[in-house]
Every structure is written in structure tokens, then in C-alpha cells.
Coordinates of C-alpha atoms in Angstrom, one line a residue:
M109 CA 31.4 -0.3 -3.1
R110 CA 29.2 -2.3 -5.4
C111 CA 26.2 -3.6 -4.5
C112 CA 25.4 -7.4 -4.8
W113 CA 22.1 -7.8 -5.4
T114 CA 20.7 -12.1 -4.8
L115 CA 17.8 -14.1 -4.6
C116 CA 16.3 -15.5 -1.6
D117 CA 13.7 -17.8 -0.7
I118 CA 12.5 -16.0 2.6
P119 CA 12.5 -12.4 2.2
R120 CA 13.3 -11.0 5.8
P121 CA 13.1 -6.9 6.1
P122 CA 15.6 -5.1 7.7
E123 CA 15.3 -4.8 11.3
G124 CA 13.5 -1.5 12.4
A125 CA 12.1 -0.7 8.3
G126 CA 8.7 -0.1 7.7
L127 CA 6.9 -2.8 5.4
P128 CA 3.9 -1.5 3.0
M129 CA 2.0 -4.2 1.7
Q130 CA 3.1 -4.2 -1.8
Q131 CA 6.5 -5.6 -0.6
H132 CA 5.0 -8.1 2.0
P133 CA 5.3 -11.7 1.0
S134 CA 1.8 -12.4 1.0
Y135 CA 1.1 -9.9 -1.4
G136 CA 3.3 -11.9 -3.7
R137 CA 1.7 -15.0 -3.2
A138 CA -1.7 -13.1 -3.5
C139 CA -0.7 -12.2 -6.8
G140 CA 1.1 -15.5 -7.7
S141 CA -2.4 -16.8 -7.7
L142 CA -3.0 -14.6 -9.9
G143 CA -0.6 -15.2 -12.6
A144 CA 2.2 -13.0 -11.9
E145 CA 5.6 -14.6 -10.3
A146 CA 7.0 -13.3 -7.3
L147 CA 10.8 -12.5 -7.1
W148 CA 12.5 -11.8 -4.0
L149 CA 15.9 -10.4 -3.6
E150 CA 18.0 -9.3 -0.4
W151 CA 21.3 -6.6 -0.3
R152 CA 22.7 -8.1 2.4
E153 CA 26.5 -6.9 3.9
G154 CA 27.6 -9.5 6.6
R155 CA 25.2 -10.4 8.9
R156 CA 22.9 -7.5 8.5
T157 CA 20.2 -7.0 5.3
L158 CA 20.7 -3.6 3.9
G159 CA 17.6 -3.7 1.5
T160 CA 15.0 -6.0 0.2
A161 CA 12.8 -5.6 -3.2
Q162 CA 9.7 -7.6 -3.8
V163 CA 9.4 -7.4 -7.5
L164 CA 7.0 -9.0 -9.4
A165 CA 6.9 -10.7 -12.8
R166 CA 4.4 -11.4 -15.8
Q167 CA 5.2 -12.3 -19.5
L168 CA 2.7 -10.1 -21.8
P169 CA 1.7 -10.7 -25.1
V170 CA 3.5 -9.2 -27.9
V171 CA 5.5 -7.1 -25.1
G172 CA 7.0 -10.1 -23.3
R173 CA 8.4 -10.5 -19.7
V174 CA 7.8 -7.9 -17.4
A175 CA 8.8 -6.5 -14.1
L176 CA 6.9 -4.1 -11.6
L177 CA 9.1 -3.0 -7.9
S178 CA 6.2 -1.6 -6.4
R179 CA 7.2 0.6 -3.4
G180 CA 10.2 -0.4 -3.2
P181 CA 13.2 -1.9 -1.7
V182 CA 12.8 -1.5 1.7
W183 CA 15.9 0.1 3.2
R184 CA 17.5 -0.7 6.9
P185 CA 16.7 2.9 8.3
D186 CA 20.2 4.1 8.8
T187 CA 21.4 3.1 5.3
P188 CA 22.9 6.0 3.7
R189 CA 20.9 8.1 0.9
A190 CA 24.6 7.6 -1.4
R191 CA 24.3 4.1 -0.8
S192 CA 20.6 3.6 -1.2
E193 CA 20.8 5.5 -4.7
T194 CA 23.7 3.1 -5.6
A195 CA 22.1 -0.3 -4.6
M196 CA 18.8 1.3 -6.5
A197 CA 19.9 1.6 -9.6
E198 CA 22.1 -1.5 -9.7
L199 CA 18.6 -3.4 -8.6
L200 CA 16.6 -2.0 -12.1
S201 CA 20.3 -2.3 -14.3
A202 CA 19.8 -6.2 -13.3
L203 CA 16.2 -6.1 -13.4
G204 CA 16.3 -4.5 -17.4
Q205 CA 18.7 -7.1 -17.8
G206 CA 16.3 -10.0 -17.5
H207 CA 12.7 -8.3 -18.7
R208 CA 11.6 -6.3 -21.5
A209 CA 10.2 -3.7 -19.4
V210 CA 10.4 -3.0 -15.4
L211 CA 7.9 -0.5 -13.7
F212 CA 9.3 1.5 -10.6
T213 CA 7.5 2.8 -8.3
P214 CA 9.6 4.3 -5.3
E215 CA 8.4 4.4 -1.5
A216 CA 9.0 8.0 -1.6
E217 CA 9.9 11.0 -4.0
D218 CA 12.7 13.5 -3.5
G219 CA 11.5 15.9 -5.5
S220 CA 14.3 15.8 -7.7
P221 CA 14.2 15.6 -11.9
V222 CA 16.4 12.8 -11.4
L223 CA 15.9 10.1 -14.3
H224 CA 16.9 7.1 -13.5
G225 CA 19.1 5.3 -16.3
G226 CA 17.3 5.5 -19.1
M227 CA 13.8 5.8 -17.1
I228 CA 11.2 7.9 -18.0
P229 CA 8.7 9.0 -15.3
V230 CA 5.4 7.6 -16.4
M231 CA 2.7 8.8 -14.0
T232 CA 3.4 11.4 -11.6
A233 CA 4.0 10.8 -8.0
A234 CA 0.8 10.5 -5.3
H235 CA 0.1 10.5 -1.1
V236 CA -1.4 7.9 1.0
A237 CA -2.9 8.3 3.7
R238 CA -1.0 6.9 6.9
L239 CA -2.4 6.8 11.0
A240 CA 0.8 5.8 12.8
L241 CA -0.5 3.8 15.7
A242 CA 2.1 4.1 18.0
P243 CA 0.7 6.9 20.0
E244 CA -1.8 5.7 23.5
L245 CA -5.1 5.0 22.0
S246 CA -6.3 8.2 23.8
T247 CA -3.7 10.3 22.4
L248 CA -5.3 8.8 18.8
R249 CA -9.0 9.6 20.1
A250 CA -8.1 13.4 20.9
G251 CA -6.9 13.1 17.3
L252 CA -9.4 12.5 15.2
A253 CA -11.0 15.2 13.7
P254 CA -14.0 16.9 15.3
A255 CA -16.6 15.8 13.0
W256 CA -15.5 12.2 12.7
R257 CA -15.3 11.8 16.5
N258 CA -18.6 13.4 17.1
K259 CA -19.3 9.9 14.2
L260 CA -17.7 7.7 16.4
A261 CA -19.4 9.1 19.5
Q262 CA -22.9 8.2 18.0
A263 CA -21.9 5.2 16.5
E264 CA -21.1 4.0 19.9
R265 CA -24.6 5.4 21.7
T266 CA -26.2 3.1 19.4
G267 CA -25.4 0.1 20.7
L268 CA -24.5 -1.9 16.9
R269 CA -23.3 -5.2 17.5
V270 CA -19.6 -5.8 16.1
T271 CA -17.9 -9.1 15.4
E272 CA -14.1 -9.2 14.4
T273 CA -13.2 -12.6 12.1
S274 CA -10.5 -13.6 9.9
L275 CA -11.6 -13.7 6.3
P276 CA -12.9 -17.1 5.4
D277 CA -11.7 -18.6 2.1
N278 CA -15.0 -18.3 0.7
P279 CA -16.0 -17.1 -2.8
G280 CA -19.3 -16.4 -1.5
H281 CA -18.5 -14.5 1.5
W282 CA -21.0 -11.3 1.9
L283 CA -18.9 -8.6 2.2
L284 CA -16.7 -9.5 -1.2
G285 CA -20.1 -9.7 -3.4
A286 CA -21.5 -6.6 -1.3
E287 CA -18.1 -4.4 -2.4
A288 CA -17.9 -6.0 -6.2
A289 CA -21.5 -4.9 -6.5
Q290 CA -20.7 -1.3 -5.1
A291 CA -16.5 -1.6 -7.2
Q292 CA -19.7 -2.0 -10.4
A293 CA -22.4 1.0 -9.4
R294 CA -19.4 3.2 -8.9
G295 CA -17.0 2.5 -11.4
Y296 CA -14.0 2.1 -9.1
A297 CA -10.7 -0.2 -10.2
R298 CA -9.6 -2.2 -7.0
L299 CA -7.3 -6.1 -6.9
P300 CA -10.7 -8.4 -7.5
P301 CA -11.7 -10.4 -4.4
A302 CA -9.5 -13.1 -5.6
F303 CA -6.9 -11.2 -4.1
A304 CA -8.3 -11.0 -0.7
R305 CA -9.2 -14.7 -0.9
A306 CA -5.7 -15.6 -1.8
W307 CA -3.7 -13.3 1.4
A308 CA -6.4 -14.6 3.6
R309 CA -5.2 -18.6 2.7
S310 CA -1.4 -17.3 3.3
G311 CA -1.8 -14.4 5.4
R312 CA -3.3 -12.3 8.6
T313 CA -6.4 -10.3 7.9
L314 CA -8.9 -8.6 10.0
L315 CA -12.2 -8.3 9.4
L316 CA -14.9 -6.0 10.9
A317 CA -19.0 -6.6 10.7
A318 CA -22.0 -4.7 12.2
E319 CA -24.3 -6.1 12.5
G320 CA -28.1 -5.8 12.6
D321 CA -31.4 -7.3 13.2
R322 CA -31.8 -8.4 9.3
G323 CA -28.2 -9.3 9.3
P324 CA -24.9 -7.0 8.3
L325 CA -24.9 -3.0 8.2
A326 CA -21.4 -2.8 7.0
G327 CA -17.4 -4.4 6.8
I328 CA -14.4 -3.6 6.4
L329 CA -11.1 -5.5 5.6
I330 CA -7.8 -5.0 6.7
L331 CA -4.7 -6.8 5.5
I332 CA -1.7 -7.4 8.3
H333 CA 1.6 -6.7 6.9
P334 CA 3.7 -6.8 10.1
P335 CA 4.9 -4.2 11.5
W336 CA 2.2 -2.0 9.3
A337 CA -1.4 -2.6 8.0
T338 CA -3.7 -1.7 4.8
Y339 CA -7.5 -0.6 5.0
H340 CA -8.4 -2.8 2.2
L341 CA -12.0 -2.7 1.4
A342 CA -15.4 -1.6 2.7
W343 CA -18.6 -2.0 2.4
T344 CA -21.5 0.0 4.1
S345 CA -25.5 0.1 3.8
P346 CA -27.5 3.0 3.6
A347 CA -29.0 2.3 7.4
G348 CA -25.6 1.8 7.9
R349 CA -24.2 4.8 6.4
R350 CA -26.9 6.5 9.4
L351 CA -25.8 4.7 12.0
H352 CA -21.5 6.0 11.1
A353 CA -21.1 1.9 11.0
H354 CA -18.3 2.6 9.1
T355 CA -16.6 4.9 11.4
L356 CA -17.1 2.6 14.4
L357 CA -15.4 -0.4 11.9
L358 CA -13.2 1.8 11.6
W359 CA -12.2 3.0 15.1
R360 CA -12.6 -0.6 16.8
A361 CA -10.1 -1.7 13.7
I362 CA -7.7 0.6 15.1
E363 CA -8.2 -0.9 18.7
R364 CA -7.6 -4.3 17.9
L365 CA -4.2 -3.5 15.3
K366 CA -3.3 -1.3 18.0
E367 CA -3.2 -4.9 20.7
M368 CA -1.3 -6.6 18.2
G369 CA 1.6 -4.5 17.9
I370 CA 1.0 -2.8 14.3
L371 CA 2.9 0.3 14.1
A372 CA 1.0 1.8 11.7
L373 CA -2.2 1.3 9.0
E374 CA -2.4 2.8 5.4
L375 CA -6.1 4.2 4.2
G376 CA -5.1 3.7 0.7
L377 CA -4.4 6.5 -2.0
L378 CA -5.8 10.2 -1.4
D379 CA -7.9 11.7 -4.7
T380 CA -9.0 15.0 -3.2
E381 CA -10.3 15.7 -7.0
R382 CA -12.5 12.6 -7.3
T383 CA -13.4 11.3 -4.3
E384 CA -12.8 14.5 -1.7
G385 CA -15.5 12.8 0.8
I386 CA -13.4 9.6 1.2
A387 CA -10.0 11.6 1.3
R388 CA -11.4 13.7 4.2
F389 CA -13.0 10.6 5.8
K390 CA -9.3 9.0 5.6
L391 CA -7.5 12.2 7.1
G392 CA -10.6 12.5 9.9
T393 CA -8.6 10.0 11.8
G394 CA -5.3 11.8 12.0
A395 CA -3.7 10.1 9.1
A396 CA -0.7 12.1 7.4
A397 CA -0.8 12.5 3.7
C398 CA 2.9 10.9 2.9
P399 CA 4.3 11.5 -0.3
L400 CA 5.0 8.6 -2.7
G401 CA 7.4 8.2 -5.7
A402 CA 6.6 8.7 -9.8
T403 CA 6.2 5.5 -11.4
W404 CA 9.2 4.9 -13.8
L405 CA 9.2 3.2 -17.0
R406 CA 12.3 1.2 -18.5
A407 CA 11.6 -0.3 -22.1
P408 CA 13.2 -0.4 -25.7
G409 CA 13.5 2.9 -26.5
T410 CA 12.9 5.2 -23.4
G411 CA 16.7 5.3 -22.7
S412 CA 16.6 8.2 -26.2
V413 CA 13.9 9.4 -24.2
A414 CA 15.7 9.9 -20.8
R415 CA 18.6 11.3 -22.7
I416 CA 17.0 13.9 -24.4
A417 CA 14.4 14.8 -21.1
R418 CA 17.6 15.6 -19.8
L419 CA 18.9 17.9 -22.1
G420 CA 15.5 19.0 -21.6
L421 CA 15.9 19.5 -17.9
R422 CA 19.5 21.2 -18.5
A423 CA 18.3 24.1 -20.6
G424 CA 14.7 24.4 -18.8
V425 CA 12.3 23.6 -21.6
V426 CA 11.2 20.2 -20.2
P427 CA 9.0 20.0 -16.5
Q428 CA 10.2 18.2 -13.7
T429 CA 8.4 15.3 -12.5
A430 CA 5.3 16.5 -10.9
R431 CA 6.0 16.1 -6.9
P432 CA 3.4 15.5 -4.9
S433 CA 0.7 18.3 -3.3
A434 CA -1.1 18.4 -0.6
R435 CA -4.8 17.6 -2.5
G436 CA -3.0 14.0 -3.8

């Protein structure tokens, strides 16, 4: 049966599906403020929505129009795998007709060496830390790693003042400035501060800060995209690290998100080789290491490469796309 994807103005993800940040309308609108165009598509049968996809498009010099489908489509949980694979293939084919290149990262990797219709893998799969918030708060606390739980108890005994607000549309906000300086000093890549401000204009945020006598000691920013939320950025001063302020703020965020009815908190990608301490901190919350799919590319010439690769796979001379490992 053919699956028909149609453009829509107001995306309504399938009932019961999880929703990664990259597939939420607030993400599309925020990226739109940075020069991208968000396209929302849906696959419906009667009154039922079986799948939705948020695609970002951008015109690049020399290359032309490029489409990015990241961590989508979002499927209705009871959609048969064979049907979702057919729908995926038709969506990628349609995107290929209107774009010079298509980049595609599925939500999960099935481990099979499937080459998606003329697409070639350009980046191996990764893991994201995801904390399920459905359990009772007492169960979540019991699930903390012992060292994580001990630091939390120490921070709670300090009596740190914690404030909870939303992120204001202020380019000079102290947390954005402090985190930008931290990123420059440590040399890590992240979305620009303008992205967080754009999200705050059309979406929900949760900003928690630990206050000292001389100003902020630590802060974290959570982006909310029901039924999930994403830990977006954080900063801690040397004094805040000594008091384990970051640990306290993340636990307070977990408490507040549960009150909001959020079902899962994503803590970002895991990299145990370059940032082992950060990965250990994320997993210490009790979060699971959830696999994502590899990133695939479709562009002029990749069809030929994909055909050669398929022949190589059959002959056993081309390695399969790397599967996610426990190390992320």
C-alpha cells in the first residue's frame, strides 16, 4: 500500500509517541530564526496519524538546497515495521526530488546493513542518555548511582538557594554568556545562544540557578517538548563545583519535570572517549544509553556509491555501518 506524505501547517505527532527535540515544532521555529526553513509532513490514514516528520531545509552556496531529517519520522507506536519502512522510503524519495542533497538520521538503528535507496552512511551511530521519568520520585532517587546520590545529599545540606524561571528573551542573560565563554575555553561545539532565545519565544523552557551571596554559582537550561524534555546547556563556577550545585540543579529539574507530566529527559549524546566524566555524570542519574541511527547522505553520485557498497556487502568486503556500542 502506498503511503502518502502531505505538508501540514500544524504538526500533530502520533498519539503515544515519544518526541525528540529535533522533531518538535519549537525546534523548527528556532532553527527558522537562524536561517533554515522548517517543513512539516504527516502520513495519515483516515483520522489516524501514523507518522510525522519535521524536515529542515537550507540553501547552501554551490551545493544548492539541502534537506535534513533528524531523529524522525515519529511513528505511531503500533505501526508495523514493514509499513514504516515503506513510508520512510517514500518520504526520502520525495525529499530527494526537491533537494540537491538529503541528510537523514533515524531515531534508532536496527543494526542491519540496509542502504536506504541510493543513500550512503556518512557518520556512525551514537548513543543518547535518556532518563525515564514515569517511575515514582523515590524510585528515581534510589536509581541514582551511589556517588551521584551522595553528592546530591551533600548539596542539599548546604542550603543553596535555587530559583526556577523560564529563559527571558535577553541576549545578555548571564547563563548564556557564561556558557558561551565556557564553550570557547573548552572548545566544544553547540547551538548558538540565539537558538535558546528563539526557542524561549515560542516554546517552553525551565531555567534553574543556584545563587550565592555574590551571584550565581551554577545554572542549567531545559528545553521542554512534551512528552519529553532536553537538557540543553549548563554552567558551574568553581565554588559551585565544590558545593555540587550542578547535581542539585539537575535533581530539582527532574522533580519539576515530573510535576509537569514530562515522561523522559534527554541528557545529550554520550562520548566516553573524549568526555568520560560528563558521560558518567549523565548515566549516574539512572539514564539509559539509547542508540540512535547512523547519518545517511543522498546526493548526486551517492546512488552509484551505494550500489557498489551493496555489492561489497554481499561479497563481505565492505564493513557494515557501525553499530552503537556501550561506550557511545
